XYZ file of N, CA and C in Angstrom:
777
model
N -5.490 7.618 19.509
C -5.772 7.641 18.238
C -6.383 6.865 18.273
N -6.925 7.996 16.481
C -8.647 6.857 15.807
C -7.793 7.590 14.245
N -8.340 5.835 13.688
C -7.738 6.126 12.019
C -9.828 6.120 11.017
N -8.928 6.047 10.193
C -9.899 5.250 9.659
C -9.100 4.658 7.977
N -9.403 3.573 7.995
C -9.860 2.548 6.713
C -10.384 3.195 5.566
N -9.630 3.637 4.196
C -10.530 3.421 2.828
C -9.771 2.997 1.817
N -10.161 1.957 1.766
C -10.323 0.557 0.041
C -10.485 1.062 -0.952
N -9.551 1.672 -1.400
C -9.974 2.274 -2.538
C -10.062 0.916 -4.421
N -11.030 1.104 -4.859
C -10.952 -0.356 -5.615
C -12.100 0.528 -6.822
N -11.519 -0.717 -7.980
C -11.577 0.073 -9.575
C -11.692 -1.447 -10.140
N -12.848 -1.635 -11.131
C -12.604 -3.088 -12.239
C -12.458 -3.452 -12.579
N -11.631 -2.432 -13.309
C -10.426 -2.462 -14.618
C -9.323 -3.142 -13.592
N -9.017 -4.408 -14.643
C -7.394 -5.103 -14.612
C -6.838 -5.479 -15.718
N -5.861 -5.535 -15.772
C -5.404 -6.422 -16.932
C -5.857 -7.730 -17.444
N -5.275 -7.781 -15.788
C -4.479 -9.302 -15.794
C -5.642 -9.950 -15.196
N -5.926 -9.108 -14.697
C -7.390 -10.481 -13.451
C -9.054 -9.381 -13.624
N -9.278 -9.313 -14.605
C -10.629 -8.519 -15.008
C -11.658 -9.021 -14.333
N -12.400 -7.194 -13.750
C -12.882 -7.439 -12.139
C -12.684 -7.830 -10.697
N -11.195 -8.048 -10.884
C -10.502 -8.231 -9.790
C -11.135 -8.289 -8.318
N -11.024 -7.060 -8.275
C -12.162 -6.541 -6.788
C -13.468 -7.782 -5.937
N -13.917 -8.476 -7.647
C -15.700 -8.966 -7.389
C -14.887 -11.060 -7.431
N -13.867 -11.074 -7.594
C -13.614 -12.961 -8.145
C -14.044 -12.961 -6.222
N -14.488 -14.089 -6.810
C -15.231 -15.318 -5.178
C -14.105 -15.679 -4.544
N -14.143 -15.686 -3.370
C -13.114 -16.117 -2.511
C -14.052 -16.609 -1.068
N -13.797 -17.865 -1.346
C -14.400 -18.988 -0.037
C -16.238 -18.295 -0.186
N -16.973 -17.590 -1.531
C -18.331 -16.821 -1.383
C -18.098 -15.350 -0.657
N -17.428 -15.251 -0.831
C -17.247 -13.378 -0.551
C -16.584 -12.589 -1.834
N -16.745 -11.483 -2.693
C -15.994 -11.268 -3.430
C -14.180 -10.747 -2.795
N -13.789 -10.386 -3.306
C -11.909 -9.740 -3.082
C -12.489 -9.093 -1.931
N -12.917 -7.846 -2.557
C -13.008 -6.917 -2.324
C -13.767 -6.795 -0.241
N -14.545 -7.087 -0.282
C -15.316 -7.572 0.824
C -14.557 -8.625 1.363
N -13.071 -9.459 1.538
C -12.567 -10.304 2.096
C -11.701 -9.382 3.450
N -11.455 -7.993 2.024
C -10.241 -7.183 2.204
C -11.001 -6.576 3.396
N -11.791 -5.893 3.129
C -13.144 -5.465 3.995
C -12.784 -5.550 5.548
N -13.484 -6.997 5.115
C -13.246 -8.009 6.594
C -11.896 -8.446 7.352
N -11.031 -8.482 6.398
C -10.103 -8.082 7.478
C -9.799 -6.663 8.086
N -9.832 -5.551 7.231
C -9.046 -4.633 8.195
C -10.143 -4.280 8.795
N -11.122 -4.458 9.011
C -11.608 -4.299 10.752
C -11.717 -5.036 11.315
N -10.773 -6.142 11.868
C -10.688 -6.339 12.813
C -8.993 -5.261 13.468
N -8.670 -4.378 12.500
C -8.138 -3.406 13.164
C -8.443 -2.932 14.117
N -8.341 -1.662 14.536
C -8.508 -0.406 15.726
C -9.433 0.470 14.887
N -9.170 0.288 13.414
C -9.683 1.666 13.128
C -10.928 1.901 13.159
N -11.211 3.143 13.192
C -12.795 3.873 13.826
C -14.104 3.825 12.936
N -13.104 3.536 12.140
C -14.505 3.371 10.517
C -13.885 2.631 9.540
N -13.999 1.724 8.365
C -13.855 0.862 6.787
C -14.510 1.611 6.886
N -13.829 1.704 4.729
C -15.210 1.636 3.887
C -14.562 1.635 2.675
N -14.729 1.268 1.091
C -15.026 1.269 0.345
C -15.347 2.737 -0.762
N -14.116 2.519 -1.381
C -14.004 3.718 -2.046
C -14.022 3.058 -3.446
N -15.366 3.079 -4.764
C -15.306 2.796 -5.962
C -16.157 3.374 -7.176
N -16.041 3.564 -8.227
C -16.943 3.999 -8.857
C -17.465 3.419 -9.773
N -17.898 1.865 -9.183
C -18.216 0.432 -10.717
C -19.467 0.542 -9.282
N -20.477 0.811 -9.787
C -22.172 0.194 -9.103
C -21.780 -1.293 -8.824
N -21.394 -1.827 -9.337
C -21.045 -2.968 -8.467
C -20.532 -3.080 -7.451
N -18.964 -3.367 -7.595
C -18.219 -3.004 -6.319
C -19.646 -3.050 -5.086
N -19.869 -1.519 -5.767
C -20.531 -0.305 -4.418
C -22.039 -1.560 -3.895
N -22.638 -1.842 -5.026
C -23.256 -3.060 -4.629
C -23.218 -4.454 -3.721
N -22.128 -5.064 -4.020
C -21.416 -5.358 -3.192
C -20.997 -5.477 -1.719
N -20.765 -4.388 -1.467
C -20.079 -3.574 -0.434
C -21.354 -3.029 0.804
N -22.970 -2.660 -0.106
C -23.965 -2.847 0.517
C -24.092 -3.525 0.988
N -24.325 -5.190 -0.425
C -24.733 -6.014 0.115
C -24.433 -6.563 1.441
N -22.557 -6.914 1.743
C -22.884 -7.195 3.151
C -21.987 -6.127 4.395
N -23.129 -5.418 4.576
C -22.991 -4.393 5.102
C -21.357 -3.344 5.537
N -20.507 -3.320 4.210
C -19.669 -2.425 3.904
C -20.159 -1.381 4.014
N -19.570 -0.206 4.744
C -20.029 1.381 4.098
C -19.094 1.660 2.895
N -19.738 2.189 1.740
C -19.141 2.523 0.532
C -19.372 4.175 0.009
N -18.423 4.568 -0.538
C -18.748 5.872 -1.224
C -18.259 5.765 -2.727
N -19.442 6.433 -3.921
C -19.212 6.563 -4.750
C -17.844 7.036 -5.815
N -17.106 7.879 -5.596
C -16.472 8.213 -6.488
C -16.359 8.592 -7.702
N -15.545 9.259 -8.485
C -15.593 9.949 -9.435
C -14.557 9.342 -10.663
N -14.430 8.320 -11.865
C -13.929 7.495 -12.778
C -12.878 7.616 -13.096
N -12.637 8.857 -13.224
C -11.173 9.121 -13.926
C -10.085 9.833 -12.696
N -9.763 9.149 -11.752
C -8.690 9.059 -10.963
C -7.786 8.196 -11.978
N -5.997 9.211 -11.852
C -5.508 8.294 -12.151
C -4.824 7.414 -11.084
N -5.096 7.516 -9.674
C -4.010 7.030 -9.118
C -5.282 6.578 -7.934
N -4.926 5.332 -7.370
C -5.431 5.388 -5.551
C -5.578 6.423 -4.590
N -3.915 7.313 -4.494
C -4.446 7.784 -3.749
C -5.132 9.369 -3.986
N -5.596 9.651 -5.706
C -5.388 10.537 -5.682
C -8.195 10.192 -5.606
N -7.951 9.269 -5.180
C -9.411 8.659 -5.080
C -9.529 8.799 -3.791
N -8.638 8.733 -2.653
C -8.455 8.824 -1.162
C -9.012 10.352 -1.357
N -7.990 11.417 -2.277
C -8.465 12.522 -1.781
C -9.877 13.488 -2.590
N -10.430 12.846 -2.717
C -11.872 12.601 -3.219
C -12.669 12.405 -1.907
N -12.609 11.560 -1.032
C -12.612 10.638 0.145
C -12.577 11.567 0.904
N -11.394 11.881 1.398
C -11.092 13.269 2.234
C -11.858 14.726 2.175
N -12.005 15.199 1.236
C -12.970 16.395 0.534
C -14.829 15.702 0.931
N -14.629 14.313 0.149
C -16.610 14.946 0.675
C -17.380 14.353 1.830
N -15.444 13.581 2.521
C -15.959 13.492 3.771
C -15.646 14.579 4.570
N -15.524 15.358 4.507
C -14.533 17.116 5.106
C -14.199 16.363 6.353
N -12.699 15.291 6.621
C -12.526 15.310 7.515
C -10.965 16.631 8.028
N -10.849 16.255 8.525
C -10.165 17.518 9.328
C -8.845 16.875 9.008
N -8.197 17.860 9.028
C -6.092 17.839 8.407
C -5.573 16.916 8.892
N -6.181 17.290 10.095
C -4.902 16.352 11.059
C -5.390 14.701 10.921
N -6.558 14.159 10.334
C -6.959 13.092 10.954
C -6.077 12.492 9.573
N -6.128 10.659 10.132
C -5.661 9.625 8.961
C -6.723 8.515 8.856
N -6.315 8.778 7.323
C -6.951 7.606 6.555
C -5.610 6.472 6.662
N -5.621 4.896 6.591
C -4.847 4.259 6.011
C -5.025 3.722 4.554
N -4.641 3.701 3.685
C -4.842 3.184 2.529
C -4.666 1.782 2.052
N -6.320 0.655 1.984
C -5.253 -1.056 1.925
C -5.809 -0.886 1.103
N -5.472 -1.450 0.035
C -5.206 -1.532 -1.734
C -6.436 -3.031 -1.544
N -7.617 -3.167 -2.534
C -8.495 -4.025 -2.558
C -8.483 -5.280 -2.786
N -7.282 -6.030 -2.852
C -6.662 -6.968 -3.312
C -5.521 -7.382 -2.425
N -5.542 -7.213 -1.151
C -5.419 -7.465 -0.003
C -6.241 -8.629 0.991
N -6.719 -9.923 0.459
C -7.795 -10.077 1.343
C -6.675 -10.826 3.049
N -5.546 -10.622 3.113
C -4.867 -11.707 4.048
C -3.812 -10.709 4.298
N -4.121 -8.982 4.808
C -3.422 -7.743 5.204
C -3.489 -8.075 6.680
N -2.459 -7.975 7.188
C -2.342 -8.209 8.086
C -3.169 -6.943 9.350
N -4.408 -6.748 10.217
C -4.634 -6.179 11.036
C -3.517 -5.339 12.199
N -3.038 -6.140 12.247
C -1.582 -5.403 13.547
C -0.834 -4.578 12.759
N -0.132 -4.890 10.695
C 0.074 -4.337 10.094
C -0.050 -2.398 10.017
N -2.029 -2.605 10.180
C -2.190 -1.542 9.772
C -2.109 -0.522 10.764
N -2.407 -0.809 12.362
C -2.597 -0.637 13.553
C -1.245 0.141 13.498
N 0.320 -0.369 12.698
C 1.457 -0.410 13.254
C 1.661 1.217 12.926
N 1.489 1.424 11.188
C 1.443 2.318 10.092
C 0.421 3.320 10.766
N -0.624 2.951 11.111
C -1.665 4.281 11.615
C -0.830 4.828 13.434
N -0.343 4.261 14.057
C 0.407 4.006 15.624
C 1.551 5.347 14.890
N 2.117 4.819 13.620
C 3.487 5.744 13.873
C 3.451 6.838 12.801
N 2.682 6.960 12.315
C 1.847 8.083 11.498
C 1.446 8.895 12.978
N 0.700 8.726 13.434
C 0.017 9.758 15.055
C 1.577 10.431 15.599
N 2.037 9.785 15.609
C 3.582 9.723 16.681
C 4.033 10.245 16.660
N 4.245 10.658 15.395
C 4.603 12.003 14.842
C 4.465 12.880 13.525
N 4.202 14.066 14.814
C 2.536 14.949 13.925
C 3.198 15.992 13.129
N 4.262 15.848 12.789
C 5.249 16.812 11.557
C 5.422 16.227 10.716
N 5.481 14.322 10.545
C 4.727 13.766 9.023
C 3.243 13.678 8.320
N 2.775 13.829 7.269
C 1.997 13.397 6.478
C 2.047 12.132 5.977
N 2.539 10.842 5.837
C 2.464 10.033 5.535
C 3.573 8.740 6.494
N 2.826 7.815 6.416
C 4.044 6.473 6.674
C 3.458 5.294 5.746
N 4.312 4.313 5.940
C 4.668 3.120 5.212
C 5.479 2.055 5.986
N 5.520 1.649 5.559
C 6.057 -0.298 5.781
C 7.371 -1.320 4.728
N 8.020 -1.320 5.893
C 9.225 -2.700 4.700
C 9.575 -3.300 5.765
N 9.730 -4.273 4.802
C 10.494 -5.873 5.939
C 11.799 -6.108 5.440
N 12.832 -6.680 6.014
C 14.319 -6.993 5.768
C 13.597 -7.402 4.551
N 14.898 -7.729 3.899
C 15.379 -8.591 2.196
C 16.983 -9.721 2.706
N 15.691 -11.296 2.593
C 16.606 -12.205 2.987
C 17.211 -13.130 1.999
N 16.576 -12.173 0.909
C 17.677 -13.297 -0.458
C 17.845 -12.127 -1.755
N 19.045 -12.529 -2.389
C 18.867 -12.215 -3.616
C 18.690 -11.542 -4.791
N 17.783 -12.360 -4.494
C 16.157 -12.413 -6.003
C 15.804 -11.107 -6.272
N 15.265 -11.276 -4.511
C 14.559 -9.696 -4.004
C 15.725 -8.643 -4.148
N 16.147 -8.611 -3.731
C 17.434 -7.008 -3.896
C 17.233 -7.063 -5.263
N 17.619 -8.017 -6.237
C 17.573 -6.969 -7.445
C 16.464 -7.150 -8.673
N 15.229 -7.683 -7.820
C 13.901 -7.965 -8.748
C 13.778 -6.434 -8.794
N 13.318 -6.070 -10.251
C 12.989 -4.561 -9.984
C 11.482 -4.616 -10.000
N 10.703 -5.684 -9.886
C 9.415 -4.927 -9.497
C 9.325 -5.229 -7.974
N 10.228 -5.908 -7.164
C 10.435 -5.605 -6.024
C 11.323 -4.269 -5.098
N 10.014 -2.964 -4.871
C 10.682 -1.848 -4.373
C 11.231 -2.061 -3.170
N 13.065 -1.337 -2.935
C 13.547 -0.920 -1.894
C 13.756 0.177 -1.934
N 13.478 0.197 -0.053
C 14.008 1.855 0.246
C 15.151 1.944 1.289
N 15.360 3.115 1.462
C 16.517 2.637 2.509
C 16.433 4.266 3.734
N 16.287 3.498 4.942
C 15.512 5.424 5.583
C 17.237 5.936 6.401
N 16.555 6.821 7.163
C 17.181 7.441 7.515
C 17.736 7.595 9.119
N 17.868 8.715 10.411
C 17.109 8.639 11.277
C 16.254 8.902 11.791
N 15.608 8.341 12.677
C 14.133 7.796 12.688
C 13.286 7.713 11.755
N 13.918 6.732 11.581
C 12.629 5.812 10.224
C 12.641 6.477 9.361
N 12.917 7.352 8.935
C 12.388 8.450 7.825
C 13.057 8.042 6.775
N 11.950 7.767 4.924
C 12.816 7.311 4.312
C 13.468 8.129 3.704
N 14.819 7.881 3.063
C 15.718 9.056 1.883
C 15.363 8.653 0.219
N 15.395 6.976 0.045
C 14.768 7.117 -1.198
C 13.999 5.518 -0.961
N 12.907 6.010 -2.081
C 12.808 4.292 -2.964
C 13.232 3.481 -4.673
N 13.028 2.697 -4.696
C 14.051 2.381 -6.032
C 13.670 1.206 -6.457
N 13.474 0.761 -8.018
C 13.232 -0.204 -8.373
C 14.790 -0.890 -8.132
N 15.868 -0.011 -8.111
C 17.319 -1.021 -8.172
C 17.589 -1.321 -6.207
N 18.521 -2.124 -6.995
C 19.033 -2.709 -4.958
C 20.265 -1.875 -5.278
N 19.274 -1.390 -3.834
C 19.707 -0.143 -2.252
C 19.621 -0.262 -1.535
N 20.535 -0.073 -0.493
C 22.010 0.112 -1.105
C 22.956 -0.789 -1.926
N 23.301 -0.397 -2.459
C 24.556 -0.785 -3.326
C 26.052 -1.089 -1.921
N 25.917 -2.428 -1.986
C 27.452 -2.731 -1.706
C 28.274 -3.093 -1.908
N 29.016 -2.196 -2.166
C 30.309 -1.324 -3.528
C 31.058 -2.997 -3.301
N 31.423 -3.453 -2.653
C 33.566 -4.601 -2.169
C 31.766 -6.223 -2.633
N 30.865 -6.398 -2.025
C 30.764 -7.108 -2.315
C 30.016 -7.514 -3.705
N 29.674 -6.314 -4.492
C 29.411 -6.903 -5.502
C 30.790 -6.437 -7.088
N 31.695 -6.443 -6.567
C 32.703 -5.750 -7.525
C 33.280 -6.415 -8.187
N 32.386 -8.050 -7.923
C 32.633 -9.162 -9.594
C 31.364 -9.660 -10.340
N 30.989 -8.566 -9.829
C 29.165 -8.532 -10.879
C 28.513 -9.457 -10.586
N 28.520 -10.567 -9.513
C 28.029 -11.569 -9.039
C 26.617 -10.642 -8.289
N 25.629 -11.518 -8.282
C 24.617 -11.110 -8.193
C 24.023 -11.857 -6.072
N 24.474 -10.879 -5.480
C 24.101 -11.634 -4.466
C 23.912 -10.832 -3.173
N 23.693 -11.278 -1.593
C 22.599 -10.793 -0.940
C 24.052 -10.350 0.107
N 24.629 -9.420 0.113
C 25.819 -8.877 1.499
C 25.494 -8.912 2.780
N 26.089 -9.284 3.361
C 26.599 -10.206 5.030
C 26.085 -8.944 5.343
N 24.617 -8.637 6.365
C 24.509 -7.028 7.259
C 23.864 -6.490 6.058
N 23.980 -6.437 5.216
C 23.072 -5.259 3.962
C 21.858 -4.893 4.165
N 22.025 -3.493 4.804
C 20.574 -3.079 5.188
C 19.756 -2.781 4.234
N 19.316 -4.146 3.412
C 18.589 -3.667 2.530
C 17.015 -4.354 3.101
N 16.078 -3.209 2.507
C 14.748 -3.342 3.159
C 13.851 -2.934 2.006
N 12.928 -4.378 1.906
C 11.582 -4.618 0.944
C 10.206 -3.895 0.822
N 10.079 -2.445 0.545
C 8.934 -1.860 0.539
C 7.461 -2.416 1.192
N 6.723 -2.283 1.614
C 5.619 -2.793 1.710
C 4.538 -1.926 1.283
N 3.607 -1.928 0.518
C 2.442 -0.768 0.031
C 1.668 -0.807 1.054
N 1.115 -0.697 1.579
C 0.732 0.431 2.683
C 0.761 1.279 3.163
N -0.152 2.317 3.115
C 0.122 3.403 3.367
C -1.177 4.131 4.423
N -0.362 4.854 5.182
C -1.303 6.129 6.395
C -0.539 7.700 6.179
N -1.872 8.496 5.534
C -1.492 9.652 4.944
C -2.645 10.435 6.599
N -1.962 11.914 6.703
C -3.431 12.909 7.439
C -4.032 13.500 5.884
N -5.204 13.545 6.560
C -6.049 13.961 5.719
C -5.968 15.400 4.512
N -4.995 15.942 5.580
C -4.810 17.634 4.206
C -3.652 17.325 3.404
N -2.397 15.432 3.971
C -1.875 15.800 2.866
C -2.819 15.374 1.291
N -3.573 14.826 1.847
C -4.208 14.381 0.599
C -5.095 15.094 -0.694
N -5.367 16.273 0.330
C -6.239 17.052 -0.405
C -5.376 18.115 -1.163
N -3.859 17.684 -0.774
C -2.682 18.723 -1.636
C -2.247 17.545 -2.598
N -2.649 16.598 -2.621
C -1.694 15.366 -3.695
C -2.274 15.970 -5.191
N -3.874 15.740 -5.357
C -3.549 15.847 -6.121
C -3.042 17.606 -7.573
N -2.772 18.035 -6.273
C -1.865 19.233 -7.417
C -1.080 18.862 -7.486
N 0.084 17.789 -6.228
C 1.201 18.428 -6.833
C 2.191 17.802 -8.441
N 3.030 18.417 -8.861
C 3.223 17.782 -10.227
C 3.976 16.102 -9.829
N 4.062 15.589 -10.931
C 4.602 14.391 -10.586
C 5.831 14.283 -10.908
N 7.250 14.136 -10.287
C 8.455 14.422 -10.393
C 9.157 13.565 -11.335
N 10.242 14.476 -11.612
C 11.434 13.363 -12.575
C 11.470 11.780 -11.743
N 11.973 12.369 -10.927
C 12.003 10.681 -10.132
C 10.871 10.305 -10.625
N 10.015 10.063 -10.127
C 8.887 9.361 -9.957
C 8.183 9.163 -11.117
N 8.727 10.269 -12.478
C 8.502 9.437 -13.797
C 9.732 8.176 -14.216
N 11.522 8.345 -13.936
C 11.628 7.681 -14.052
C 11.076 6.446 -13.499
N 11.508 6.065 -12.089
C 10.878 4.860 -11.591
C 9.554 4.054 -11.549
N 9.011 4.955 -12.028
C 7.011 5.070 -11.671
C 7.611 4.746 -10.610
N 7.280 4.873 -9.784
C 7.242 5.356 -7.990
C 6.497 6.349 -8.016
N 5.102 5.789 -7.939
C 3.845 7.494 -7.029
C 4.317 8.033 -5.591
N 4.922 7.498 -4.981
C 5.440 8.177 -3.035
C 6.913 8.857 -3.686
N 7.918 8.757 -4.701
C 8.678 10.029 -4.833
C 8.591 11.023 -5.680
N 7.155 11.169 -5.473
C 6.728 12.258 -5.786
C 6.679 13.120 -4.460
N 5.480 12.184 -3.346
C 5.884 13.379 -1.697
C 7.489 13.329 -1.556
N 8.232 12.356 -1.466
C 10.076 13.527 -1.009
C 9.895 14.098 -2.027
N 9.860 14.209 -3.389
C 10.744 15.015 -4.527
C 9.468 16.087 -3.663
N 8.385 16.932 -3.105
C 8.058 17.691 -2.850
C 8.423 18.157 -1.536
N 9.281 17.216 -0.487
C 9.826 17.603 0.206
C 8.945 17.293 1.700
N 7.712 16.433 1.724
C 6.814 15.575 2.537
C 7.931 14.257 3.187
N 8.041 14.472 4.129
C 9.252 13.301 4.891
C 7.397 11.828 4.956
N 7.859 10.337 4.856
C 7.642 9.604 4.872
C 8.556 8.364 5.878
N 7.959 8.409 6.807
C 8.045 7.122 7.907
C 7.489 5.997 7.715
N 8.711 5.142 8.019
C 8.405 3.353 7.668
C 8.857 2.747 8.550
N 7.498 1.923 8.941
C 7.844 1.334 10.310
C 8.109 0.222 9.633
N 9.140 -0.765 10.174
C 9.466 -1.863 9.925
C 9.136 -3.071 10.603
N 8.680 -3.850 9.751
C 7.413 -5.274 10.088
C 8.748 -5.926 10.013
N 8.383 -7.054 10.868
C 9.583 -8.699 11.436
C 9.915 -9.108 10.186
N 8.615 -9.808 9.149
C 8.531 -10.381 8.038
C 8.012 -10.008 6.957
N 8.024 -10.267 5.761
C 7.596 -10.288 4.798
C 5.933 -10.238 4.744
N 4.667 -9.281 4.509
C 3.867 -9.907 5.134
C 3.914 -10.721 3.274
N 2.444 -11.644 3.625
C 1.001 -12.411 3.485
C 1.477 -11.498 1.821
N 1.317 -12.302 0.609
C 1.258 -11.363 -0.898
C -0.301 -10.798 -1.452
N -0.541 -9.943 -2.070
C -1.927 -9.656 -2.573
C -2.202 -10.362 -3.222
N -3.242 -10.168 -4.191
C -3.687 -10.819 -5.840
C -3.150 -10.179 -6.865
N -2.632 -10.530 -7.392
C -1.496 -9.631 -8.959
C -2.220 -10.495 -10.108
N -1.978 -11.715 -10.098
C -1.884 -12.501 -11.020
C -2.765 -13.990 -10.741
N -2.967 -14.887 -12.019
C -4.103 -15.581 -11.864
C -3.584 -17.020 -10.732
N -1.876 -16.575 -10.674
C -0.811 -17.592 -10.156
C -1.886 -17.462 -8.407
N -1.794 -15.971 -7.688
C -1.965 -15.512 -7.191
C -3.151 -15.704 -6.993
N -4.602 -16.104 -7.217
C -5.389 -16.035 -7.101
C -5.620 -17.414 -6.515
N -5.356 -18.578 -7.613
C -5.195 -19.714 -7.320
C -4.654 -19.946 -5.775
N -3.270 -19.253 -5.842
C -2.874 -19.585 -4.042
C -4.002 -19.317 -2.659
N -4.513 -17.627 -3.014
C -5.513 -17.327 -1.918
C -6.744 -18.097 -1.956
N -7.676 -18.384 -3.356
C -8.743 -18.940 -2.909
C -8.137 -20.636 -1.964
N -7.376 -21.103 -2.363
C -6.678 -21.979 -1.685
C -5.926 -22.309 -0.831
N -6.989 -20.374 0.344
C -6.016 -21.305 1.779
C -8.050 -21.003 1.817
N -8.864 -20.547 0.964
C -9.739 -20.623 1.331
C -10.304 -21.293 1.375
N -10.386 -22.140 1.507
C -11.534 -23.163 1.192
C -11.572 -24.035 2.449
N -10.823 -23.912 3.511
C -11.027 -24.724 4.977
C -11.641 -23.305 4.945
N -12.375 -22.293 5.170
C -12.630 -21.385 6.201
C -11.707 -20.206 6.037
N -11.760 -18.712 5.945
C -11.273 -17.523 5.790
C -9.195 -17.468 6.654
N -8.585 -17.645 6.348
C -7.659 -17.794 7.185
C -6.680 -16.513 7.894
N -6.458 -17.166 9.350
C -6.043 -15.497 10.356
C -4.249 -15.482 9.916
N -4.032 -14.505 9.205
C -2.608 -14.086 8.932
C -2.169 -13.680 10.331
N -0.366 -13.958 11.085
C -0.029 -13.333 11.552
C -0.412 -12.601 12.270
N -0.382 -12.161 14.121
C -0.087 -10.370 14.129
C 1.043 -10.538 15.298
């Protein structure tokens, strides 16, 4: 089983301008992310960007970089261009690691790629972790996933699913005992053939309602496999508070997430 990691990186960010190049212990964030991804079993790690400063930073630190168009609406569309530019075989596996994940667990990257490799009929694999508190279950910013047989996603939602009818009948927000509630983790493995199809798929009604891109694949009949992680992995960097937290971890050298 072989796979590559592609890290889509753009400079625009409303909460953290220039986020990929923000310093973490003397290195840009996107470089830290690439170095962490290189600890996985990937045969190749590259950064896909439309920004010259990001490209220069990657090249300066010996990381392969590919310049892409500036008009991609999503990171998946950027990956589609990469798959075409590199002329990847339709069955080639591409893992999408976000550029703001400097603490990404290399073992999780391997697990998602392996899951997809084991199911030749699937085009996408992702991961989820058990929800252990009511706050996460009812948080609309925390995406939940419900799976059916063979760990295949049935639906993704910002709503608290599955809904524990009896436990929640009194209107109180609680985590029902034994509820199979799973938090979706935004790490994806794709087959290159699917990536090339993705830009041509029309956004679906469910995708627009929930504002969740992965629902486009489900609506179009592409199965999504879900790897069950044992615990919620380290968070990425989305806010100034996240940046301060991660910078503190790098004060004494880069941390190693649990494997």
